[in-house]
Amino acid sequence: MLKKDVIRLLEEIAVYMELNLENTFKVSAYRKAAQSLENDERSLEEIGDVGKLKGIGKGTTSVIEEFVNTGQSQVLEDLKETVPTGLVRMLKIPSLGPKKIAKIHDVLGIKTIEALKEACLNQEISQLPGFGKKSEANILTNIDTVLSRPDRYPIDKILKFIDLVEKSIKAFGVKRYDIAGSSRRVKETSRDLDFILETDDISGFTEFMIGQAYVTNVVSQGEKKLSLEIEDDFDKINVDFRFVQGEEYISTLQHFTGSKDHNVKMRQLAKERGEKISEYGVTTESGIKTFKSEEEFYQYFGLDYIPPAMRETGQEVDIDIKDIVKLSDIKGDLHMHTTYSDGAATIREMVESAREKGYEYIVITDHSKSLFVANGLSEARLLQQIKEIKEIDKEYDDIDVYAGIEMDILADGSLDYDEEILKQLDYVIAAIHSSFSQSENQIMTRLKNAMDNPYVRHIAHPTGRLIGVRDGYDVDMEALFDYAKETGTILEINANPRRLDLSSEVIKNREVMFTVNTDAHHPDHFDFMKYGLATLQKGFINKSQVLNTLSRQAFKEFINKGKLSDIHE
DNA sequence: GCCGTTTTCGGCCCGACTGTTTTCAGTCG
């Protein structure tokens, strides 16, 4: 029995209870219990007595124990007796919540989305008390939305939507604006977009936005907010704009950045002090307090600044976060490509761009010879590149430019260059780019072979996943981390928003060194670093656990000492 | 269902918008 099975059980019970119209606080008690398990890093076995966890009392303990012992839950079985499974799917339909669904079910006996659609077409829904023509029409279009649109979009797609909307905001001209919500928190996927913005002309802005060609529907509009459905490349998503004036800006930004759980936690904290947090500020005895920055907001509650990426479960409010790595800690990028292989810029252009970023060192790591599709480097071309890098490095006294490679780990586990070549490089990355469908055993053999090699410093994008596109190859995570630790091999957080690999989920509480790199194929890609940083922050990784936070001098020593040197010194 | 330096009952974050009804419930974030 795994912890995640128990978490799923509790969440499932919560959903069924919700549809059974049980007390909403009872429902959220089950959700909180699930969250509590989720937030605990230990396995079920290590936790032992779940009743000791905050948020898990007598009731949920007995539910959990029954489930662990028998694999079943009477509570859930009983709920399923009274609540048809089809109603759970209906919850996904916007504008329909548990109360309305229960009414539709109780009065009309409707159990599925399909039957609901039929009832709308037959105008049965509008006959129900509390429903009308508009509700019926909305349900009908919202059903189509649910059936035709993915639940969430991967961050890469989200960034394209954001780009689209930002162009309009800038074209209209507003005093200031920010992206908020889950995309500001750099979640791997998002359901919708949230902007907050300040303008003197709300009605003008509203009119302007509704007129944009990519707007397909106006969900709601008011004095304080505007909600639109937009379309890009046949994909649709909802965008919420929240209007804010002057001093309230920071509180509104903080509020709409979320997460919900983070806000609940902060509000509890405020409540304990006799204060109240809302999107308008903090209500104190002496009136409403507003803030000049989010730093000031968190400081007011005696907390270090919590970066948006970390604002997820509420746990981040309780722990000491001052050593967690920050973007400003990053002193170099160790994985990038140039025109030698499949990059868009020359070595020099990449160096210039890195200098603008303020980096103290970079490693040029083009693809190795077997990756033909990416114009991988033959031994001769690599030697020529090393020579060129060394020459360019000499020209700059404010940055160190190292010669590296992103070397393929071939399907049979062998590496793409032999020792004669590898020893001439400053830094070697190994990565899998082929035969993704191999068994976990074969994949692990390949990864271990690479980690055994004394020249291989780090493993790039260790799972090969592309968020929302492909899962990557089968990696035994425990074995990967164990072997990385044993061999002194560093694991990469690939900051490309299509990858974010390793993910924040798997890096928590690991005793290995990480490095966060953009894998830039263009100078603009250096900007991806913030997404990798967000991943590290979500994983609660400290600065001392990230290789490229080393100073220029310390990194040089690391390069000279070789793979197994202790970089903590 | 859970929790407790306002503890064993009474709260549990808080506000905007829609649609329906006519003062507010339901949904959403």
Coordinates of C-alpha atoms in Angstrom, one line a residue, chain A:
Chain A
M1 CA 0.0 0.0 0.0
L2 CA 1.5 3.3 -1.1
K3 CA 0.9 6.7 0.4
K4 CA -0.4 8.0 -2.9
D5 CA -3.1 5.4 -2.9
V6 CA -4.3 6.6 0.5
I7 CA -4.2 10.2 -0.7
R8 CA -6.2 9.3 -3.7
L9 CA -8.8 7.5 -1.5
L10 CA -9.2 10.5 0.8
E11 CA -9.6 12.9 -2.2
E12 CA -12.1 10.5 -3.8
I13 CA -14.2 10.4 -0.6
A14 CA -14.1 14.2 -0.5
V15 CA -15.5 14.5 -4.0
Y16 CA -18.3 11.9 -3.4
M17 CA -19.2 13.6 -0.1
E18 CA -19.3 17.0 -1.8
L19 CA -21.8 15.6 -4.3
N20 CA -23.7 14.0 -1.5
L21 CA -24.1 17.5 -0.1
E22 CA -22.4 16.7 3.2
N23 CA -21.1 19.5 5.4
T24 CA -18.5 21.4 3.4
F25 CA -16.1 21.5 6.4
K26 CA -16.3 17.8 6.7
V27 CA -15.5 17.6 3.0
S28 CA -12.5 19.8 3.4
A29 CA -11.4 17.9 6.4
Y30 CA -10.8 14.9 4.1
R31 CA -9.0 17.1 1.7
K32 CA -6.8 18.5 4.5
A33 CA -6.0 15.0 5.7
A34 CA -4.9 14.1 2.1
Q35 CA -2.8 17.3 2.0
S36 CA -1.3 16.5 5.3
L37 CA -0.1 13.1 4.0
E38 CA 1.1 14.7 0.8
N39 CA 3.1 17.3 2.7
D40 CA 4.9 14.7 4.8
E41 CA 8.0 13.5 3.1
R42 CA 8.0 10.1 4.8
S43 CA 6.4 7.0 3.4
L44 CA 3.3 5.5 5.1
E45 CA 5.5 3.0 6.8
E46 CA 7.8 5.6 8.2
I47 CA 5.0 7.7 9.4
G48 CA 3.5 4.8 11.4
D49 CA 0.6 6.3 13.3
V50 CA -1.1 8.6 10.8
G51 CA -3.4 10.0 13.6
K52 CA -0.5 11.9 14.9
L53 CA -0.4 14.1 11.8
K54 CA -2.0 17.5 12.0
G55 CA -5.3 17.4 10.2
I56 CA -5.9 13.7 10.7
G57 CA -8.1 12.8 13.6
K58 CA -10.1 9.7 14.7
G59 CA -12.4 9.6 11.8
T60 CA -9.9 9.7 8.9
T61 CA -7.5 7.5 10.9
S62 CA -10.0 4.7 11.0
V63 CA -10.8 5.2 7.3
I64 CA -7.1 5.0 6.4
E65 CA -6.5 2.0 8.6
E66 CA -9.4 0.1 7.1
F67 CA -8.1 0.9 3.6
V68 CA -4.5 -0.1 4.4
N69 CA -5.6 -3.4 6.0
T70 CA -8.3 -4.5 3.6
G71 CA -7.6 -2.5 0.4
Q72 CA -11.2 -1.2 0.7
S73 CA -13.2 1.6 2.3
Q74 CA -16.7 1.1 3.5
V75 CA -17.2 4.9 3.7
L76 CA -16.3 5.2 0.0
E77 CA -18.4 2.1 -1.0
D78 CA -21.4 3.5 0.8
L79 CA -21.0 6.9 -0.9
K80 CA -20.8 5.2 -4.3
E81 CA -24.1 3.5 -3.5
T82 CA -25.9 6.8 -3.4
V83 CA -23.8 9.0 -5.7
P84 CA -23.5 7.8 -9.4
T85 CA -20.0 8.0 -10.8
G86 CA -21.2 10.1 -13.7
L87 CA -21.8 13.0 -11.4
V88 CA -18.1 13.2 -10.6
R89 CA -17.4 14.0 -14.3
M90 CA -20.1 16.7 -14.2
L91 CA -18.1 18.6 -11.5
K92 CA -15.7 19.5 -14.3
I93 CA -18.4 21.6 -16.1
P94 CA -17.9 25.3 -15.3
S95 CA -20.9 26.9 -13.6
L96 CA -22.0 23.5 -12.1
G97 CA -21.1 22.8 -8.5
P98 CA -22.2 20.1 -6.1
K99 CA -25.5 21.7 -5.2
K100 CA -26.7 22.2 -8.7
I101 CA -25.6 18.8 -9.8
A102 CA -27.4 17.2 -6.9
K103 CA -30.6 19.1 -7.8
I104 CA -30.3 18.0 -11.4
H105 CA -29.8 14.4 -10.3
D106 CA -32.5 14.4 -7.6
V107 CA -35.2 16.0 -9.6
L108 CA -34.5 14.7 -13.1
G109 CA -32.6 11.5 -12.3
I110 CA -29.7 12.6 -14.6
K111 CA -26.5 10.6 -14.0
T112 CA -24.2 11.4 -17.0
I113 CA -22.9 14.3 -18.9
E114 CA -24.5 12.9 -22.0
A115 CA -27.9 12.7 -20.4
L116 CA -27.4 16.3 -19.1
K117 CA -26.7 17.6 -22.6
E118 CA -29.9 15.8 -23.8
A119 CA -31.9 17.5 -21.0
C120 CA -30.5 20.9 -21.9
L121 CA -31.5 20.4 -25.5
N122 CA -35.0 19.3 -24.4
Q123 CA -35.2 22.5 -22.2
E124 CA -35.8 20.4 -19.1
I125 CA -33.1 22.2 -17.1
S126 CA -34.6 25.6 -17.4
Q127 CA -37.7 24.3 -15.8
L128 CA -35.9 23.5 -12.5
P129 CA -36.3 26.0 -9.7
G130 CA -33.1 28.1 -9.4
F131 CA -32.3 27.5 -13.1
G132 CA -33.3 29.6 -16.1
K133 CA -32.7 29.9 -19.8
K134 CA -29.3 31.4 -19.4
S135 CA -28.1 28.7 -17.0
E136 CA -29.3 26.1 -19.5
A137 CA -27.5 27.7 -22.4
N138 CA -24.3 28.1 -20.3
I139 CA -24.4 24.4 -19.3
L140 CA -24.7 23.4 -22.9
T141 CA -21.7 25.4 -24.1
N142 CA -19.7 24.5 -21.0
I143 CA -20.3 20.8 -21.7
D144 CA -18.7 21.3 -25.1
T145 CA -15.8 23.1 -23.5
V146 CA -15.2 20.2 -21.1
L147 CA -15.4 17.6 -23.8
S148 CA -13.2 19.5 -26.3
R149 CA -10.5 21.1 -24.2
P150 CA -7.7 19.6 -22.1
D151 CA -8.0 20.2 -18.4
R152 CA -4.7 21.8 -18.2
Y153 CA -2.0 23.0 -20.6
P154 CA 1.7 22.5 -20.2
I155 CA 3.8 25.5 -19.2
D156 CA 5.3 25.8 -22.7
K157 CA 1.9 26.3 -24.2
I158 CA 0.9 28.6 -21.3
L159 CA 3.8 30.9 -22.1
K160 CA 2.6 31.2 -25.7
F161 CA -0.9 32.2 -24.4
I162 CA 0.7 34.7 -22.1
D163 CA 2.8 36.2 -24.9
L164 CA -0.4 36.7 -26.9
V165 CA -2.2 38.5 -24.1
E166 CA 0.8 40.6 -23.1
K167 CA 1.1 42.0 -26.5
S168 CA -2.5 43.4 -26.3
I169 CA -2.0 44.7 -22.7
K170 CA 1.1 46.6 -23.9
A171 CA -0.6 47.8 -27.0
F172 CA -3.4 49.3 -24.9
G173 CA -1.0 50.7 -22.4
V174 CA -1.7 50.3 -18.7
K175 CA 0.0 51.7 -15.6
R176 CA 1.3 48.3 -14.5
Y177 CA 0.4 44.7 -14.8
D178 CA 1.6 41.3 -13.6
I179 CA 0.9 37.7 -14.5
A180 CA -0.4 36.0 -11.3
G181 CA -1.9 32.6 -10.6
S182 CA -0.3 29.2 -11.2
S183 CA 1.8 30.4 -14.1
R184 CA 3.5 33.0 -11.9
R185 CA 4.2 30.1 -9.5
V186 CA 5.7 28.2 -12.5
K187 CA 3.5 25.2 -12.2
E188 CA 4.2 22.6 -14.8
T189 CA 0.7 22.9 -16.1
S190 CA -2.1 25.5 -15.7
R191 CA -5.8 25.6 -16.1
D192 CA -6.1 29.3 -16.9
L193 CA -4.3 32.6 -17.0
D194 CA -4.5 35.3 -14.4
F195 CA -3.4 38.9 -14.9
I196 CA -3.7 41.8 -12.4
L197 CA -3.5 45.2 -13.8
E198 CA -3.9 48.9 -13.0
T199 CA -5.5 51.3 -15.4
D200 CA -7.5 54.4 -15.2
D201 CA -9.7 53.2 -18.0
I202 CA -11.2 49.9 -17.1
S203 CA -14.2 50.1 -19.5
G204 CA -11.8 51.1 -22.3
F205 CA -9.5 48.2 -21.5
T206 CA -12.5 45.8 -21.3
E207 CA -13.8 47.0 -24.7
F208 CA -10.3 46.8 -26.2
M209 CA -9.7 43.2 -25.0
I210 CA -13.1 41.9 -26.0
G211 CA -12.3 43.2 -29.5
Q212 CA -9.1 41.2 -29.9
A213 CA -9.3 38.6 -32.7
Y214 CA -8.2 35.8 -30.5
V215 CA -11.1 36.3 -28.0
T216 CA -13.8 33.7 -28.5
N217 CA -16.1 34.3 -25.6
V218 CA -16.7 36.8 -22.7
V219 CA -17.2 34.6 -19.6
S220 CA -17.9 37.5 -17.3
Q221 CA -17.2 41.2 -17.0
G222 CA -17.5 43.6 -14.1
E223 CA -16.0 46.6 -12.3
K224 CA -13.3 44.5 -10.7
K225 CA -12.7 41.7 -13.1
L226 CA -12.9 40.6 -16.7
S227 CA -12.9 36.9 -17.7
L228 CA -12.4 35.9 -21.3
E229 CA -12.0 32.8 -23.3
I230 CA -9.2 33.1 -25.9
E231 CA -7.9 30.9 -28.7
D232 CA -4.4 30.3 -30.0
D233 CA -3.6 27.7 -32.6
F234 CA -7.0 26.0 -32.0
D235 CA -6.3 25.7 -28.3
K236 CA -8.6 27.6 -26.0
I237 CA -8.1 28.8 -22.4
N238 CA -9.7 31.2 -20.0
V239 CA -8.0 34.4 -19.0
D240 CA -9.0 36.4 -15.9
F241 CA -8.1 40.1 -15.5
R242 CA -8.3 41.6 -12.1
F243 CA -8.4 45.4 -11.9
V244 CA -6.6 47.1 -9.0
Q245 CA -6.0 50.6 -8.0
G246 CA -2.8 52.1 -6.5
E247 CA -1.9 51.0 -3.0
E248 CA -3.8 47.8 -3.1
Y249 CA -1.7 46.5 -6.0
I250 CA 0.7 44.3 -4.0
S251 CA -2.0 42.7 -1.9
T252 CA -4.0 41.9 -5.0
L253 CA -0.9 40.5 -6.7
Q254 CA -0.1 38.4 -3.6
H255 CA -3.7 37.2 -3.3
F256 CA -4.1 36.2 -7.0
T257 CA -0.7 34.5 -7.1
G258 CA -2.0 32.0 -4.6
S259 CA -1.9 29.1 -4.2
K260 CA -5.2 28.8 -2.5
D261 CA -3.5 26.6 0.2
H262 CA -0.8 29.2 0.7
N263 CA -3.3 32.0 1.1
V264 CA -5.3 29.9 3.6
K265 CA -2.1 29.4 5.6
M266 CA -1.3 33.1 5.5
R267 CA -4.8 34.1 6.5
Q268 CA -4.7 31.7 9.5
L269 CA -1.4 33.3 10.5
A270 CA -2.9 36.7 10.3
K271 CA -6.0 35.6 12.2
E272 CA -3.9 34.4 15.1
R273 CA -2.6 37.9 15.4
G274 CA -6.1 39.4 15.2
E275 CA -5.6 40.6 11.7
K276 CA -7.2 39.8 8.4
I277 CA -5.7 39.4 4.9
S278 CA -7.7 40.1 1.8
E279 CA -6.8 41.2 -1.7
Y280 CA -7.1 44.8 -0.5
G281 CA -4.6 44.6 2.2
V282 CA -4.2 43.5 5.8
T283 CA -7.0 44.7 8.2
T284 CA -5.4 45.7 11.5
E285 CA -6.7 47.5 14.6
S286 CA -5.5 50.8 13.1
G287 CA -7.0 50.3 9.7
I288 CA -6.1 48.6 6.4
K289 CA -2.4 48.2 5.8
T290 CA -1.0 48.1 2.3
F291 CA 2.5 47.3 1.0
K292 CA 5.1 48.6 -1.4
S293 CA 6.4 45.1 -2.2
E294 CA 5.7 41.5 -1.6
E295 CA 9.0 41.4 0.4
E296 CA 7.4 44.0 2.8
F297 CA 4.2 41.9 3.0
Y298 CA 5.9 38.8 4.1
Q299 CA 8.2 40.7 6.4
Y300 CA 5.2 42.2 8.1
F301 CA 4.3 38.7 9.2
G302 CA 7.9 38.0 10.3
L303 CA 8.6 35.8 7.3
D304 CA 11.4 35.7 4.8
Y305 CA 10.3 36.5 1.2
I306 CA 8.6 33.5 -0.2
P307 CA 9.2 33.3 -3.9
P308 CA 6.0 32.6 -5.9
A309 CA 7.3 29.2 -7.0
M310 CA 7.3 28.0 -3.4
R311 CA 3.8 29.2 -2.5
E312 CA 2.0 25.8 -2.9
T313 CA 1.0 23.8 0.1
G314 CA 1.4 26.2 3.0
Q315 CA 4.3 24.1 4.3
E316 CA 6.6 26.8 3.0
V317 CA 5.3 29.2 5.6
D318 CA 6.4 26.9 8.5
I319 CA 9.9 26.0 7.4
D320 CA 13.1 28.0 7.3
I321 CA 13.6 29.0 3.7
K322 CA 16.5 31.5 4.0
D323 CA 19.0 29.1 2.4
I324 CA 16.8 28.1 -0.5
V325 CA 18.5 28.9 -3.8
K326 CA 17.6 32.1 -5.5
L327 CA 18.1 33.3 -9.1
S328 CA 20.7 35.7 -8.0
D329 CA 22.8 32.8 -6.6
I330 CA 23.3 31.4 -10.1
K331 CA 26.8 32.3 -11.4
G332 CA 27.0 30.3 -14.6
D333 CA 25.3 28.1 -17.1
L334 CA 26.8 24.7 -17.8
H335 CA 24.8 23.4 -20.7
M336 CA 24.3 25.2 -24.0
H337 CA 24.7 24.7 -27.7
T338 CA 26.2 26.7 -30.6
T339 CA 26.2 26.6 -34.4
Y340 CA 28.8 23.8 -34.1
S341 CA 25.8 21.5 -33.5
D342 CA 22.2 22.6 -33.4
G343 CA 22.4 25.9 -31.7
A344 CA 21.5 29.2 -33.4
A345 CA 24.4 31.3 -32.2
T346 CA 28.2 31.2 -32.4
I347 CA 30.4 30.5 -29.3
R348 CA 31.2 34.2 -29.2
E349 CA 27.5 35.3 -29.3
M350 CA 26.7 32.9 -26.5
V351 CA 29.6 34.3 -24.4
E352 CA 28.5 37.8 -25.0
S353 CA 25.0 37.0 -24.0
A354 CA 26.2 35.2 -20.9
R355 CA 28.2 38.3 -19.9
E356 CA 25.1 40.4 -20.2
K357 CA 23.4 38.0 -17.8
G358 CA 26.3 38.7 -15.4
Y359 CA 27.5 35.1 -15.4
E360 CA 31.0 34.4 -14.2
Y361 CA 31.5 31.2 -16.2
I362 CA 29.8 29.1 -18.8
V363 CA 30.5 25.7 -20.4
I364 CA 29.9 25.2 -24.1
T365 CA 28.4 21.8 -24.6
D366 CA 27.4 20.8 -28.1
H367 CA 26.1 17.5 -29.1
S368 CA 28.3 14.5 -29.7
K369 CA 29.0 12.6 -32.9
S370 CA 26.2 10.0 -32.8
L371 CA 23.4 12.6 -32.6
F372 CA 23.4 13.1 -36.4
V373 CA 20.0 15.0 -36.4
A374 CA 21.6 17.7 -34.3
N375 CA 24.8 17.9 -36.3
G376 CA 26.8 16.1 -33.5
L377 CA 30.6 16.8 -33.4
S378 CA 33.1 14.3 -34.9
E379 CA 36.3 14.0 -32.9
A380 CA 38.1 16.3 -35.3
R381 CA 35.4 19.0 -35.1
L382 CA 35.3 18.7 -31.4
L383 CA 39.1 19.2 -31.1
Q384 CA 38.8 22.2 -33.4
Q385 CA 36.0 23.6 -31.2
I386 CA 38.0 23.1 -28.0
K387 CA 40.8 25.1 -29.6
E388 CA 38.4 27.9 -30.5
I389 CA 36.9 28.0 -27.0
K390 CA 40.3 28.2 -25.4
E391 CA 41.2 31.2 -27.7
I392 CA 37.9 33.0 -27.0
D393 CA 38.3 32.3 -23.2
K394 CA 41.6 34.2 -23.3
E395 CA 40.0 37.3 -24.7
Y396 CA 37.7 37.8 -21.7
D397 CA 38.8 38.5 -18.2
D398 CA 35.3 38.8 -16.7
I399 CA 34.1 35.4 -17.6
D400 CA 35.5 31.9 -17.9
V401 CA 34.5 29.9 -20.9
Y402 CA 35.0 26.1 -20.6
A403 CA 35.1 23.4 -23.3
G404 CA 32.5 20.8 -22.7
I405 CA 30.3 18.3 -24.5
E406 CA 26.8 16.9 -24.1
M407 CA 27.8 13.3 -24.9
D408 CA 25.3 10.7 -26.0
I409 CA 24.8 7.6 -23.9
L410 CA 24.3 5.1 -26.7
A411 CA 21.6 2.4 -26.8
D412 CA 24.0 -0.3 -25.7
G413 CA 25.2 1.8 -22.8
S414 CA 28.5 2.8 -24.3
L415 CA 29.6 6.4 -24.5
D416 CA 30.1 8.4 -27.7
Y417 CA 33.8 9.3 -27.2
D418 CA 36.7 7.4 -25.7
E419 CA 39.0 8.6 -23.0
E420 CA 41.6 10.1 -25.4
I421 CA 38.9 12.7 -26.3
L422 CA 37.2 13.1 -23.0
K423 CA 40.3 14.0 -21.1
Q424 CA 40.9 17.0 -23.3
L425 CA 37.5 18.5 -22.2
D426 CA 37.0 20.6 -19.1
Y427 CA 33.5 19.3 -18.5
V428 CA 31.5 16.3 -19.7
I429 CA 27.7 16.0 -19.6
A430 CA 26.1 12.7 -20.5
A431 CA 22.6 12.3 -21.8
I432 CA 20.2 9.9 -23.4
H433 CA 18.7 10.9 -26.7
S434 CA 17.8 7.6 -28.2
S435 CA 16.0 4.3 -27.6
F436 CA 13.5 5.7 -25.1
S437 CA 11.4 2.6 -25.1
Q438 CA 14.0 0.3 -23.5
S439 CA 13.2 -1.4 -20.2
E440 CA 13.9 0.2 -16.9
N441 CA 16.8 -2.2 -16.5
Q442 CA 18.4 -1.3 -19.8
I443 CA 17.9 2.4 -19.2
M444 CA 19.5 2.1 -15.7
T445 CA 22.4 0.2 -17.1
R446 CA 23.0 3.0 -19.6
L447 CA 22.8 5.7 -16.9
K448 CA 25.0 3.8 -14.5
N449 CA 27.6 3.3 -17.2
A450 CA 27.7 7.0 -17.8
M451 CA 27.9 7.8 -14.1
D452 CA 30.8 5.3 -13.7
N453 CA 32.8 7.2 -16.2
P454 CA 35.3 9.4 -14.3
Y455 CA 35.0 12.2 -16.9
V456 CA 31.2 12.5 -16.7
R457 CA 30.3 15.3 -14.3
H458 CA 26.6 15.4 -14.8
I459 CA 23.6 13.7 -16.3
A460 CA 21.5 16.1 -18.4
H461 CA 17.6 16.0 -18.4
P462 CA 17.7 12.6 -16.6
T463 CA 14.3 11.3 -17.6
G464 CA 14.0 12.8 -21.1
R465 CA 10.4 13.8 -20.5
L466 CA 8.6 16.6 -22.3
I467 CA 5.8 18.0 -20.1
G468 CA 2.4 17.1 -21.6
V469 CA 4.1 15.5 -24.7
R470 CA 6.0 12.4 -23.6
D471 CA 6.7 10.8 -20.2
G472 CA 10.4 10.1 -20.9
Y473 CA 12.1 6.8 -20.5
D474 CA 11.8 4.5 -17.5
V475 CA 14.1 5.6 -14.7
D476 CA 14.4 3.9 -11.4
M477 CA 14.5 7.2 -9.4
E478 CA 15.8 5.7 -6.1
A479 CA 18.6 3.9 -8.0
L480 CA 19.4 7.0 -10.0
F481 CA 19.9 9.1 -6.8
D482 CA 21.7 6.4 -5.0
Y483 CA 24.1 5.9 -7.8
A484 CA 24.6 9.6 -8.4
K485 CA 25.6 10.0 -4.8
E486 CA 27.9 7.0 -4.8
T487 CA 29.7 8.1 -7.9
G488 CA 29.7 11.8 -7.2
T489 CA 27.7 12.5 -10.3
I490 CA 25.7 15.7 -10.5
L491 CA 22.1 15.6 -11.7
E492 CA 20.6 18.3 -13.9
I493 CA 17.5 20.4 -13.5
N494 CA 17.0 21.3 -17.2
A495 CA 15.4 24.7 -17.1
N496 CA 13.8 24.5 -20.6
P497 CA 10.1 24.9 -19.9
R498 CA 9.3 22.1 -22.2
R499 CA 11.4 19.8 -20.0
L500 CA 11.8 20.9 -16.3
D501 CA 13.7 17.6 -15.9
L502 CA 14.3 16.5 -13.1
S503 CA 10.9 17.7 -11.7
S504 CA 10.4 19.4 -8.4
E505 CA 8.5 16.4 -7.2
V506 CA 11.4 14.0 -7.4
I507 CA 14.2 16.2 -6.1
K508 CA 12.9 16.8 -2.6
N509 CA 15.0 15.6 0.3
R510 CA 17.8 14.1 -1.9
E511 CA 21.4 14.1 -0.8
V512 CA 23.0 14.7 -4.2
M513 CA 24.4 17.7 -6.0
F514 CA 22.2 19.4 -8.6
T515 CA 23.0 21.8 -11.4
V516 CA 20.4 24.0 -13.1
N517 CA 21.0 24.8 -16.8
T518 CA 19.1 26.2 -19.7
D519 CA 20.3 23.9 -22.4
A520 CA 20.2 27.1 -24.5
H521 CA 20.1 26.7 -28.3
H522 CA 19.8 30.5 -28.7
P523 CA 21.0 33.4 -26.6
D524 CA 17.4 34.2 -25.6
H525 CA 17.1 30.8 -24.0
F526 CA 19.3 32.0 -21.1
D527 CA 16.1 33.4 -19.8
F528 CA 14.8 29.9 -19.1
M529 CA 17.0 29.9 -16.0
K530 CA 14.1 31.2 -13.9
Y531 CA 12.0 28.2 -14.6
G532 CA 14.7 25.9 -13.5
L533 CA 15.2 28.0 -10.4
A534 CA 11.4 27.7 -9.7
T535 CA 11.8 23.9 -9.9
L536 CA 14.6 23.9 -7.4
Q537 CA 12.6 26.2 -5.1
K538 CA 9.5 24.0 -5.3
G539 CA 11.8 21.1 -4.3
F540 CA 13.1 23.1 -1.3
I541 CA 16.7 22.8 -2.5
N542 CA 19.4 24.9 -0.7
K543 CA 22.0 27.0 -2.5
S544 CA 24.8 24.7 -1.2
Q545 CA 23.3 21.8 -3.1
V546 CA 23.5 23.5 -6.5
L547 CA 26.8 23.4 -8.4
N548 CA 26.5 26.5 -10.4
T549 CA 26.1 28.7 -7.4
L550 CA 29.8 28.3 -6.9
S551 CA 31.9 31.4 -7.3
R552 CA 34.1 31.7 -10.4
Q553 CA 37.2 30.7 -8.4
A554 CA 35.5 27.7 -6.7
F555 CA 34.1 26.5 -10.0
K556 CA 37.6 26.7 -11.5
E557 CA 38.9 24.6 -8.7
F558 CA 36.1 22.1 -9.2
I559 CA 37.0 21.9 -12.9
N560 CA 40.7 21.3 -12.1
K561 CA 40.2 18.8 -9.3
G562 CA 38.0 16.4 -11.3
K563 CA 34.7 14.7 -10.8
L564 CA 34.9 13.3 -7.3
S565 CA 36.3 16.3 -5.6
D566 CA 34.3 17.5 -2.6
I567 CA 32.8 20.8 -3.7
H568 CA 31.5 21.6 -0.3
E569 CA 35.0 22.7 0.7

